Short mmCIF file of C-alpha atoms and ligand atoms in Angstrom, two decimals:
data_model
loop_
_atom_site.label_atom_id
_atom_site.label_comp_id
_atom_site.label_asym_id
_atom_site.label_seq_id
_atom_site.Cartn_x
_atom_site.Cartn_y
_atom_site.Cartn_z
CA MET A 1253 74.29 -119.00 -21.48
CA PRO A 1254 77.84 -117.97 -22.45
CA PHE A 1255 79.76 -115.79 -19.99
CA ASP A 1256 79.46 -112.04 -20.54
CA SER A 1257 82.99 -111.57 -19.25
CA VAL A 1258 85.85 -113.37 -17.59
CA TRP A 1259 88.59 -112.00 -15.38
CA LEU A 1260 91.79 -114.00 -15.57
CA ASN A 1261 95.56 -114.07 -15.52
CA GLY A 1262 95.67 -113.18 -11.83
CA HIS A 1263 94.74 -114.59 -8.44
CA VAL A 1264 91.45 -114.67 -6.62
CA ALA A 1265 90.66 -114.20 -2.91
CA THR A 1266 87.06 -115.42 -2.71
CA MET A 1267 86.87 -114.64 1.07
CA GLN A 1268 84.73 -117.74 1.55
CA SER A 1269 85.16 -119.23 5.02
CA GLY A 1270 86.22 -122.73 5.88
CA GLY A 1271 89.02 -123.23 3.35
CA ALA A 1272 92.35 -121.54 2.68
CA ALA A 1273 93.06 -118.15 4.29
CA PHE A 1274 91.46 -115.39 2.18
CA GLY A 1275 89.76 -118.15 0.14
CA GLU A 1276 92.88 -118.00 -2.01
CA VAL A 1277 92.72 -119.38 -5.53
CA PRO A 1278 96.16 -118.87 -7.11
CA ASP A 1279 95.96 -118.40 -10.89
CA GLY A 1280 92.21 -118.07 -10.53
CA ALA A 1281 89.46 -116.77 -12.76
CA VAL A 1282 86.05 -115.19 -12.25
CA ALA A 1283 83.29 -115.38 -14.86
CA VAL A 1284 80.29 -113.06 -14.97
CA THR A 1285 76.88 -113.42 -16.58
CA GLY A 1286 73.97 -110.99 -16.23
CA GLY A 1287 75.78 -108.96 -13.56
CA ARG A 1288 76.26 -112.02 -11.34
CA ILE A 1289 79.14 -114.34 -10.70
CA ALA A 1290 78.69 -117.37 -12.93
CA TRP A 1291 81.85 -119.24 -12.09
CA VAL A 1292 84.98 -118.90 -9.86
CA GLY A 1293 87.92 -121.25 -9.63
CA PRO A 1294 91.37 -122.16 -10.92
CA ARG A 1295 91.86 -120.89 -14.44
CA SER A 1296 92.81 -124.38 -15.59
CA LYS A 1297 89.23 -125.48 -14.84
CA LEU A 1298 87.44 -122.52 -16.50
CA PRO A 1299 84.68 -124.22 -18.53
CA ALA A 1300 85.73 -123.58 -22.11
CA GLY A 1301 82.24 -124.38 -23.39
CA ASP A 1302 80.85 -121.24 -21.71
CA MET A 1303 83.28 -118.92 -23.49
CA GLY A 1304 81.28 -117.41 -26.34
CA PRO A 1305 82.31 -115.19 -29.26
CA ARG A 1306 81.11 -112.13 -27.35
CA THR A 1307 82.64 -113.03 -23.96
CA VAL A 1308 84.89 -110.14 -22.95
CA VAL A 1309 88.21 -111.29 -21.54
CA HIS A 1310 89.88 -109.04 -18.96
CA ASP A 1311 93.57 -109.80 -18.37
CA VAL A 1312 94.39 -108.60 -14.84
CA GLU A 1313 98.14 -109.10 -15.38
CA GLY A 1314 98.98 -110.88 -12.13
CA ALA A 1315 96.73 -108.73 -9.90
CA TRP A 1316 94.49 -110.04 -7.09
CA ILE A 1317 90.69 -110.04 -7.32
CA THR A 1318 88.61 -109.75 -4.13
CA PRO A 1319 84.93 -109.13 -3.48
CA GLY A 1320 84.07 -105.41 -3.64
CA LEU A 1321 84.60 -104.01 -0.15
CA VAL A 1322 81.69 -103.31 2.19
CA ASP A 1323 81.79 -100.37 4.63
CA CYS A 1324 78.99 -101.40 7.00
CA HIS A 1325 78.96 -98.42 9.42
CA THR A 1326 79.26 -94.78 8.31
CA HIS A 1327 77.74 -91.43 9.16
CA LEU A 1328 78.48 -89.72 5.83
CA VAL A 1329 75.68 -87.15 5.97
CA PHE A 1330 76.53 -84.17 8.15
CA GLY A 1331 77.24 -80.45 8.03
CA GLY A 1332 80.41 -78.75 9.25
CA ASP A 1333 83.33 -80.40 10.99
CA ARG A 1334 84.68 -80.73 14.54
CA ALA A 1335 88.34 -79.81 14.05
CA GLU A 1336 88.12 -77.27 16.89
CA GLU A 1337 86.81 -79.93 19.23
CA PHE A 1338 89.70 -82.16 18.16
CA GLU A 1339 92.09 -79.38 19.13
CA ALA A 1340 90.35 -79.03 22.51
CA ARG A 1341 90.67 -82.76 23.11
CA LEU A 1342 94.37 -82.60 22.31
CA LYS A 1343 94.65 -79.98 25.07
CA GLY A 1344 92.95 -82.27 27.61
CA SER A 1345 89.15 -82.06 27.22
CA THR A 1346 87.47 -85.44 26.87
CA TYR A 1347 84.85 -86.58 24.37
CA THR A 1348 82.43 -87.10 27.25
CA ASP A 1349 83.11 -83.64 28.79
CA ILE A 1350 82.50 -81.97 25.44
CA ALA A 1351 79.27 -83.94 24.93
CA LYS A 1352 78.03 -83.06 28.43
CA ALA A 1353 78.75 -79.38 27.79
CA GLY A 1354 76.41 -79.48 24.79
CA GLY A 1355 79.11 -79.88 22.11
CA GLY A 1356 80.01 -83.04 20.25
CA ILE A 1357 77.11 -84.64 18.42
CA ARG A 1358 74.90 -81.66 19.27
CA SER A 1359 77.32 -79.28 17.59
CA THR A 1360 77.14 -81.32 14.38
CA MET A 1361 73.35 -81.33 14.79
CA LEU A 1362 73.33 -77.52 14.51
CA SER A 1363 75.55 -77.50 11.40
CA THR A 1364 73.49 -80.28 9.81
CA ARG A 1365 70.14 -78.64 10.47
CA SER A 1366 71.36 -75.35 9.01
CA ALA A 1367 72.95 -76.93 5.92
CA SER A 1368 70.93 -76.94 2.72
CA THR A 1369 70.02 -80.34 1.31
CA GLU A 1370 72.23 -79.52 -1.66
CA VAL A 1371 75.26 -78.95 0.57
CA LEU A 1372 74.54 -82.15 2.50
CA GLN A 1373 74.27 -84.01 -0.79
CA THR A 1374 77.42 -82.62 -2.35
CA SER A 1375 79.53 -83.27 0.74
CA ALA A 1376 78.15 -86.79 1.26
CA LEU A 1377 78.86 -87.64 -2.39
CA ALA A 1378 82.42 -86.36 -2.13
CA ARG A 1379 83.01 -88.49 0.97
CA ALA A 1380 81.47 -91.56 -0.64
CA GLU A 1381 83.69 -91.10 -3.69
CA ARG A 1382 86.77 -91.33 -1.49
CA LEU A 1383 85.56 -94.67 -0.15
CA LEU A 1384 84.64 -95.98 -3.59
CA ALA A 1385 88.14 -95.22 -4.90
CA GLU A 1386 89.39 -97.90 -2.50
CA GLY A 1387 87.17 -100.65 -3.89
CA VAL A 1388 84.02 -100.12 -1.80
CA THR A 1389 80.92 -101.32 -3.65
CA THR A 1390 78.46 -101.44 -0.72
CA LEU A 1391 78.05 -98.75 1.87
CA GLU A 1392 75.85 -98.24 4.90
CA ILE A 1393 74.95 -94.61 5.64
CA LYS A 1394 73.25 -93.52 8.86
CA SER A 1395 71.25 -90.42 9.57
CA GLY A 1396 71.44 -89.16 13.15
CA TYR A 1397 72.67 -85.59 13.05
CA GLY A 1398 69.28 -84.04 12.29
CA MET A 1399 67.45 -85.08 15.45
CA ASN A 1400 64.21 -83.65 14.15
CA VAL A 1401 61.80 -85.01 11.59
CA ASN A 1402 62.72 -82.64 8.80
CA THR A 1403 66.49 -83.04 8.88
CA GLU A 1404 66.47 -86.76 9.61
CA ILE A 1405 64.28 -87.37 6.57
CA ARG A 1406 66.43 -85.01 4.48
CA SER A 1407 69.53 -86.93 5.61
CA LEU A 1408 68.03 -90.30 4.68
CA ARG A 1409 67.02 -88.99 1.25
CA VAL A 1410 70.56 -87.71 0.74
CA ALA A 1411 71.91 -91.15 1.71
CA ARG A 1412 69.56 -92.87 -0.76
CA ASN A 1413 70.59 -90.46 -3.48
CA VAL A 1414 74.25 -91.36 -2.97
CA GLY A 1415 73.32 -94.88 -4.08
CA GLU A 1416 71.51 -93.53 -7.09
CA ALA A 1417 74.26 -91.14 -8.16
CA LEU A 1418 77.25 -93.46 -7.71
CA PRO A 1419 78.01 -97.09 -8.60
CA VAL A 1420 77.52 -98.36 -5.06
CA THR A 1421 74.78 -100.15 -3.14
CA VAL A 1422 73.71 -97.94 -0.24
CA ARG A 1423 71.89 -99.28 2.82
CA THR A 1424 70.33 -96.49 4.84
CA THR A 1425 70.00 -96.62 8.61
CA LEU A 1426 67.84 -94.32 10.69
CA LEU A 1427 69.98 -93.53 13.74
CA GLY A 1428 66.94 -92.33 15.61
CA LEU A 1429 68.43 -92.00 19.09
CA HIS A 1430 71.88 -90.45 18.78
CA ALA A 1431 71.79 -87.55 21.28
CA LEU A 1432 68.98 -85.65 22.95
CA PRO A 1433 68.34 -82.38 21.09
CA PRO A 1434 68.35 -79.33 23.40
CA GLU A 1435 64.69 -78.48 22.72
CA TYR A 1436 63.78 -81.77 24.44
CA GLU A 1437 66.16 -81.29 27.39
CA ASP A 1438 63.50 -81.86 30.05
CA ARG A 1439 61.22 -84.01 27.90
CA ARG A 1440 63.18 -87.15 27.03
CA GLY A 1441 60.01 -89.22 26.80
CA ASP A 1442 58.50 -86.82 24.27
CA PHE A 1443 61.58 -87.11 22.07
CA ILE A 1444 61.47 -90.92 22.16
CA ASP A 1445 57.77 -90.72 21.22
CA LEU A 1446 58.53 -88.35 18.35
CA VAL A 1447 61.15 -90.71 16.95
CA CYS A 1448 59.09 -93.88 17.44
CA GLN A 1449 55.66 -92.58 16.50
CA GLU A 1450 56.36 -89.93 13.87
CA LEU A 1451 59.84 -90.00 12.39
CA LEU A 1452 60.29 -93.75 12.01
CA PRO A 1453 56.87 -94.50 10.46
CA MET A 1454 57.30 -91.53 8.11
CA ALA A 1455 60.76 -92.69 6.98
CA ALA A 1456 59.46 -96.25 6.54
CA ALA A 1457 56.46 -95.06 4.49
CA GLU A 1458 58.76 -93.08 2.21
CA GLY A 1459 61.02 -96.11 1.75
CA VAL A 1460 64.17 -94.30 2.84
CA VAL A 1461 65.11 -96.58 5.74
CA ASP A 1462 66.55 -100.10 5.66
CA ALA A 1463 67.49 -100.48 9.34
CA VAL A 1464 67.25 -98.68 12.67
CA ASP A 1465 70.05 -97.80 15.10
CA ALA A 1466 70.54 -96.09 18.49
CA PHE A 1467 73.44 -94.95 20.69
CA CYS A 1468 73.18 -96.83 24.00
CA GLU A 1469 75.52 -95.02 26.39
CA GLY A 1470 75.60 -92.97 29.59
CA ILE A 1471 75.90 -89.76 27.56
CA ALA A 1472 73.17 -90.82 25.13
CA PHE A 1473 70.21 -93.22 25.66
CA ASN A 1474 69.56 -96.00 28.15
CA ARG A 1475 68.55 -99.57 27.46
CA ASN A 1476 64.84 -98.99 27.94
CA GLU A 1477 64.82 -96.03 25.57
CA CYS A 1478 66.71 -97.99 22.93
CA ALA A 1479 64.36 -100.96 23.46
CA SER A 1480 61.33 -98.72 22.75
CA LEU A 1481 62.84 -97.71 19.42
CA PHE A 1482 63.64 -101.32 18.58
CA GLU A 1483 60.07 -102.36 19.33
CA SER A 1484 58.79 -99.72 16.92
CA ALA A 1485 61.30 -100.89 14.31
CA GLY A 1486 60.14 -104.46 14.77
CA SER A 1487 56.51 -103.48 14.29
CA LEU A 1488 57.49 -101.98 10.91
CA GLY A 1489 59.51 -105.07 9.97
CA LEU A 1490 62.84 -103.22 10.09
CA PRO A 1491 66.04 -104.84 11.41
CA VAL A 1492 68.06 -103.11 14.12
CA LYS A 1493 71.69 -102.32 14.96
CA LEU A 1494 73.15 -100.69 18.07
CA HIS A 1495 76.07 -98.43 19.03
CA ALA A 1496 76.84 -100.53 22.09
CA ASP A 1497 79.31 -100.55 24.99
CA GLN A 1498 81.68 -98.04 23.39
CA LEU A 1499 82.63 -95.96 26.42
CA SER A 1500 81.20 -98.12 29.23
CA ASP A 1501 79.40 -101.42 29.76
CA THR A 1502 75.71 -100.54 29.56
CA GLY A 1503 74.60 -104.05 28.62
CA GLY A 1504 74.26 -102.89 25.01
CA ALA A 1505 75.53 -106.11 23.43
CA ALA A 1506 72.92 -108.19 25.27
CA LEU A 1507 70.18 -105.68 24.44
CA ALA A 1508 71.07 -105.81 20.74
CA ALA A 1509 71.10 -109.61 20.85
CA SER A 1510 67.69 -109.74 22.53
CA PHE A 1511 66.29 -107.96 19.46
CA SER A 1512 68.23 -110.26 17.07
CA ALA A 1513 70.15 -107.22 15.88
CA LEU A 1514 72.07 -107.49 12.63
CA SER A 1515 75.01 -106.07 14.53
CA ALA A 1516 76.24 -104.43 17.69
CA ASP A 1517 78.93 -101.87 16.98
CA HIS A 1518 82.02 -100.53 18.87
CA LEU A 1519 81.85 -103.01 21.83
CA GLU A 1520 85.06 -102.01 23.65
CA TYR A 1521 83.33 -102.65 27.00
CA ALA A 1522 81.08 -105.57 25.97
CA SER A 1523 80.64 -108.14 28.75
CA GLU A 1524 81.13 -111.88 28.40
CA GLU A 1525 77.42 -112.33 28.92
CA GLY A 1526 76.69 -109.88 26.09
CA ILE A 1527 79.11 -111.67 23.80
CA ARG A 1528 77.48 -115.04 24.47
CA ALA A 1529 74.09 -113.51 23.73
CA MET A 1530 75.43 -112.12 20.43
CA ALA A 1531 76.71 -115.58 19.51
CA THR A 1532 73.24 -117.02 20.06
CA SER A 1533 71.46 -114.27 18.12
CA LYS A 1534 74.09 -114.41 15.34
CA SER A 1535 74.63 -110.67 15.58
CA VAL A 1536 77.85 -109.39 13.99
CA ALA A 1537 80.40 -107.48 16.12
CA VAL A 1538 81.21 -104.39 14.07
CA LEU A 1539 84.58 -103.10 15.30
CA LEU A 1540 85.47 -99.47 14.72
CA PRO A 1541 89.20 -98.97 15.29
CA GLY A 1542 89.07 -95.50 13.71
CA ALA A 1543 87.00 -94.16 16.62
CA PHE A 1544 89.23 -95.99 19.12
CA TYR A 1545 92.28 -94.40 17.50
CA PHE A 1546 90.88 -90.90 17.08
CA LEU A 1547 89.48 -90.74 20.64
CA ARG A 1548 92.76 -92.19 21.94
CA GLU A 1549 90.90 -94.93 23.78
CA THR A 1550 92.82 -97.61 25.60
CA ARG A 1551 90.31 -100.40 26.12
CA VAL A 1552 90.47 -102.84 23.22
CA PRO A 1553 87.29 -104.77 22.30
CA PRO A 1554 87.27 -108.38 23.60
CA ILE A 1555 88.53 -109.97 20.38
CA THR A 1556 89.57 -113.23 22.05
CA SER A 1557 86.05 -113.74 23.39
CA PHE A 1558 84.45 -112.97 20.00
CA ARG A 1559 86.71 -115.61 18.48
CA LYS A 1560 86.02 -118.13 21.23
CA GLU A 1561 82.24 -117.70 21.06
CA GLY A 1562 82.22 -117.61 17.25
CA VAL A 1563 80.84 -114.07 16.92
CA PRO A 1564 81.66 -112.84 13.39
CA MET A 1565 83.70 -109.64 13.38
CA ALA A 1566 83.36 -106.85 10.83
CA LEU A 1567 85.41 -103.67 10.48
CA ALA A 1568 84.09 -100.30 9.30
CA THR A 1569 85.22 -96.68 9.02
CA ASP A 1570 82.48 -95.19 11.28
CA ALA A 1571 83.22 -92.12 9.10
CA ASN A 1572 81.84 -89.16 11.08
CA PRO A 1573 83.00 -85.68 12.08
CA GLY A 1574 83.41 -86.30 15.80
CA SER A 1575 84.98 -89.63 16.60
CA SER A 1576 86.27 -90.96 13.28
CA PRO A 1577 86.90 -88.44 10.47
CA ILE A 1578 88.33 -91.25 8.35
CA LEU A 1579 87.48 -91.88 4.71
CA SER A 1580 89.72 -94.87 4.10
CA LEU A 1581 88.52 -98.42 4.68
CA LEU A 1582 92.01 -99.72 3.81
CA SER A 1583 93.48 -97.70 6.70
CA ILE A 1584 90.85 -99.27 8.95
CA LEU A 1585 92.06 -102.73 7.89
CA ASN A 1586 95.51 -101.78 9.11
CA MET A 1587 94.16 -100.35 12.39
CA GLY A 1588 92.07 -103.48 12.97
CA CYS A 1589 95.30 -105.49 12.99
CA THR A 1590 97.69 -103.06 14.70
CA LEU A 1591 95.30 -101.75 17.36
CA PHE A 1592 92.90 -104.68 17.91
CA GLY A 1593 95.08 -107.67 17.02
CA LEU A 1594 93.05 -109.09 14.16
CA THR A 1595 94.85 -111.26 11.63
CA PRO A 1596 95.00 -109.91 8.05
CA ASP A 1597 92.56 -112.66 6.99
CA GLU A 1598 90.12 -111.67 9.77
CA ALA A 1599 90.48 -108.00 8.83
CA LEU A 1600 89.68 -108.60 5.16
CA ALA A 1601 86.77 -110.88 6.11
CA GLY A 1602 85.63 -107.94 8.26
CA VAL A 1603 85.18 -105.69 5.23
CA THR A 1604 83.74 -108.39 2.95
CA ARG A 1605 81.95 -111.51 4.23
CA ASN A 1606 81.18 -110.36 7.78
CA ALA A 1607 80.36 -106.79 6.76
CA ALA A 1608 77.81 -108.23 4.33
CA CYS A 1609 76.25 -110.15 7.26
CA ALA A 1610 76.14 -106.95 9.33
CA LEU A 1611 73.91 -105.49 6.61
CA GLY A 1612 71.76 -108.60 6.23
CA MET A 1613 73.18 -109.06 2.70
CA ALA A 1614 75.17 -112.26 3.07
CA ASP A 1615 73.25 -113.98 0.27
CA GLU A 1616 73.99 -111.19 -2.17
CA ILE A 1617 77.54 -109.90 -1.63
CA GLY A 1618 80.66 -110.34 0.53
CA THR A 1619 82.28 -113.39 -1.08
CA LEU A 1620 83.02 -114.45 -4.63
CA GLU A 1621 80.73 -117.38 -5.31
CA PRO A 1622 78.32 -118.26 -8.09
CA GLY A 1623 74.99 -116.45 -7.87
CA LYS A 1624 76.24 -113.42 -5.94
CA ARG A 1625 76.46 -109.96 -7.47
CA ALA A 1626 79.56 -109.46 -9.56
CA ASP A 1627 80.99 -106.71 -7.32
CA LEU A 1628 84.75 -107.06 -7.54
CA ALA A 1629 87.88 -105.10 -6.73
CA VAL A 1630 91.13 -105.75 -8.57
CA TRP A 1631 94.32 -104.90 -6.69
CA ASP A 1632 97.93 -104.30 -7.69
CA VAL A 1633 99.37 -106.33 -4.81
CA GLY A 1634 101.49 -109.45 -4.54
CA HIS A 1635 99.17 -110.96 -1.89
CA PRO A 1636 95.91 -109.86 -0.19
CA ARG A 1637 97.73 -109.35 3.13
CA GLU A 1638 99.26 -106.27 1.46
CA LEU A 1639 95.83 -104.62 1.53
CA VAL A 1640 96.18 -104.58 5.30
CA TYR A 1641 99.85 -103.64 5.34
CA TRP A 1642 100.15 -100.42 3.35
CA ILE A 1643 99.01 -97.17 4.93
CA GLY A 1644 98.06 -94.36 2.59
CA ALA A 1645 98.71 -96.34 -0.58
CA ASN A 1646 95.75 -97.23 -2.71
CA PRO A 1647 96.54 -100.30 -4.79
CA CYS A 1648 93.00 -100.51 -6.21
CA ARG A 1649 93.36 -100.95 -9.96
CA THR A 1650 89.79 -101.61 -11.10
CA VAL A 1651 86.33 -101.67 -9.52
CA VAL A 1652 83.57 -103.81 -11.00
CA TYR A 1653 80.00 -103.18 -9.90
CA GLY A 1654 77.28 -105.62 -10.94
CA GLY A 1655 79.62 -106.92 -13.66
CA ALA A 1656 80.43 -103.48 -15.15
CA VAL A 1657 83.77 -101.74 -14.86
CA VAL A 1658 83.07 -98.53 -12.95
CA GLY A 1659 86.48 -97.39 -11.82
CA SER A 1660 90.04 -97.97 -12.92
O1 NIG B 3157 79.77 -93.99 16.07
N1 NIG B 3157 78.89 -93.19 19.07
C1 NIG B 3157 78.11 -92.44 18.52
N2 NIG B 3157 78.16 -91.95 17.29
C2 NIG B 3157 79.32 -91.75 16.53
C3 NIG B 3157 80.05 -90.53 16.92
C4 NIG B 3157 79.29 -89.36 16.62
C5 NIG B 3157 79.97 -88.06 16.83
O2 NIG B 3157 80.79 -87.87 17.76
O3 NIG B 3157 79.66 -87.18 16.03
C6 NIG B 3157 80.21 -92.97 16.55
O4 NIG B 3157 81.35 -92.96 17.01
FE1 FE B 3158 78.90 -94.75 14.59
#
């Protein structure tokens, strides 16, 4: 079958591992057929026999082509904001103090419950559009600010609708255990039962949940509580992820690994034992430098150990109103290098190849290779390392989603 389109006269960063940094193909070309990548390689080797009379040729004029970016950890559905809390933290209150006093996640819970579905939808779409403008073609969106059946299901529907309204693949995650809602203050067990026995099966039956997540932390839920949720997820055939070891070492990394989690996320305090377990379970370490930055944390995740043990590292915005009000995945690339010490190649792999793994989508997206979806971003840069270097610039020239130009 002749190519539907070819992208040439530029350079390609396939982001495949094992070869040149960034999977660089100078003077490369990408060919697309039926919304999938049909061919990638040096332009000089582009198979002329597959160029048909109707093949559309896109001249990228010296630009760089990468896989569409993947933001594998966001909380885009919420009401209100927490700017006042930010101000209080700047005056000395801590994130943990605020949470213990009933603010923090619980304050967003109140604004989310009282927001109409329309308001949740409009605001989530506006946030997603900011991410898409920077070349994001796949996005994970968590619920977690409803903390009751009605608003959690509403949040997941809103997340699904984002993927229907915009040219982006959305993976929805039920963040079932995020904080204990006040009405369950003295009945933790009842809340866990509600989430495991009512909310999760209902969300699964409606088809609005692709994965399940929990916040394992002193101020949130303990290992046993998170394990109960993961068992329920497993019985419904849903993969799990975990907010793990962000503020203290609670053994979250090892817990996630014991359930073969797709990823464990944050991980500033992850232990060596937890990291080795993640290597065995092939769970991705999703690093969230935006939350580290915004909470003015000082403990950097154990990057050297992830490298040594071969745990793949992803980077994500963690876009949320409390710990990471950041709607720029490119800024996160920069933070991943400046704050956590990743190399530019590792950072870009963190928002492509490894982010795809963190969503269980490695066969479909994340690198430019034949058979994968033709999700591409075209950048006005001299080299892919510039994507990591600029702060506040957006060199994204064109976004291609499933072979179609959707933004330029
Ligand atoms: O990923 N750690 C838990 N959840 C969010 C923060 C939520 C909030 O403060 O609103 C996070 O950082
Ligand atoms: Fe998060």
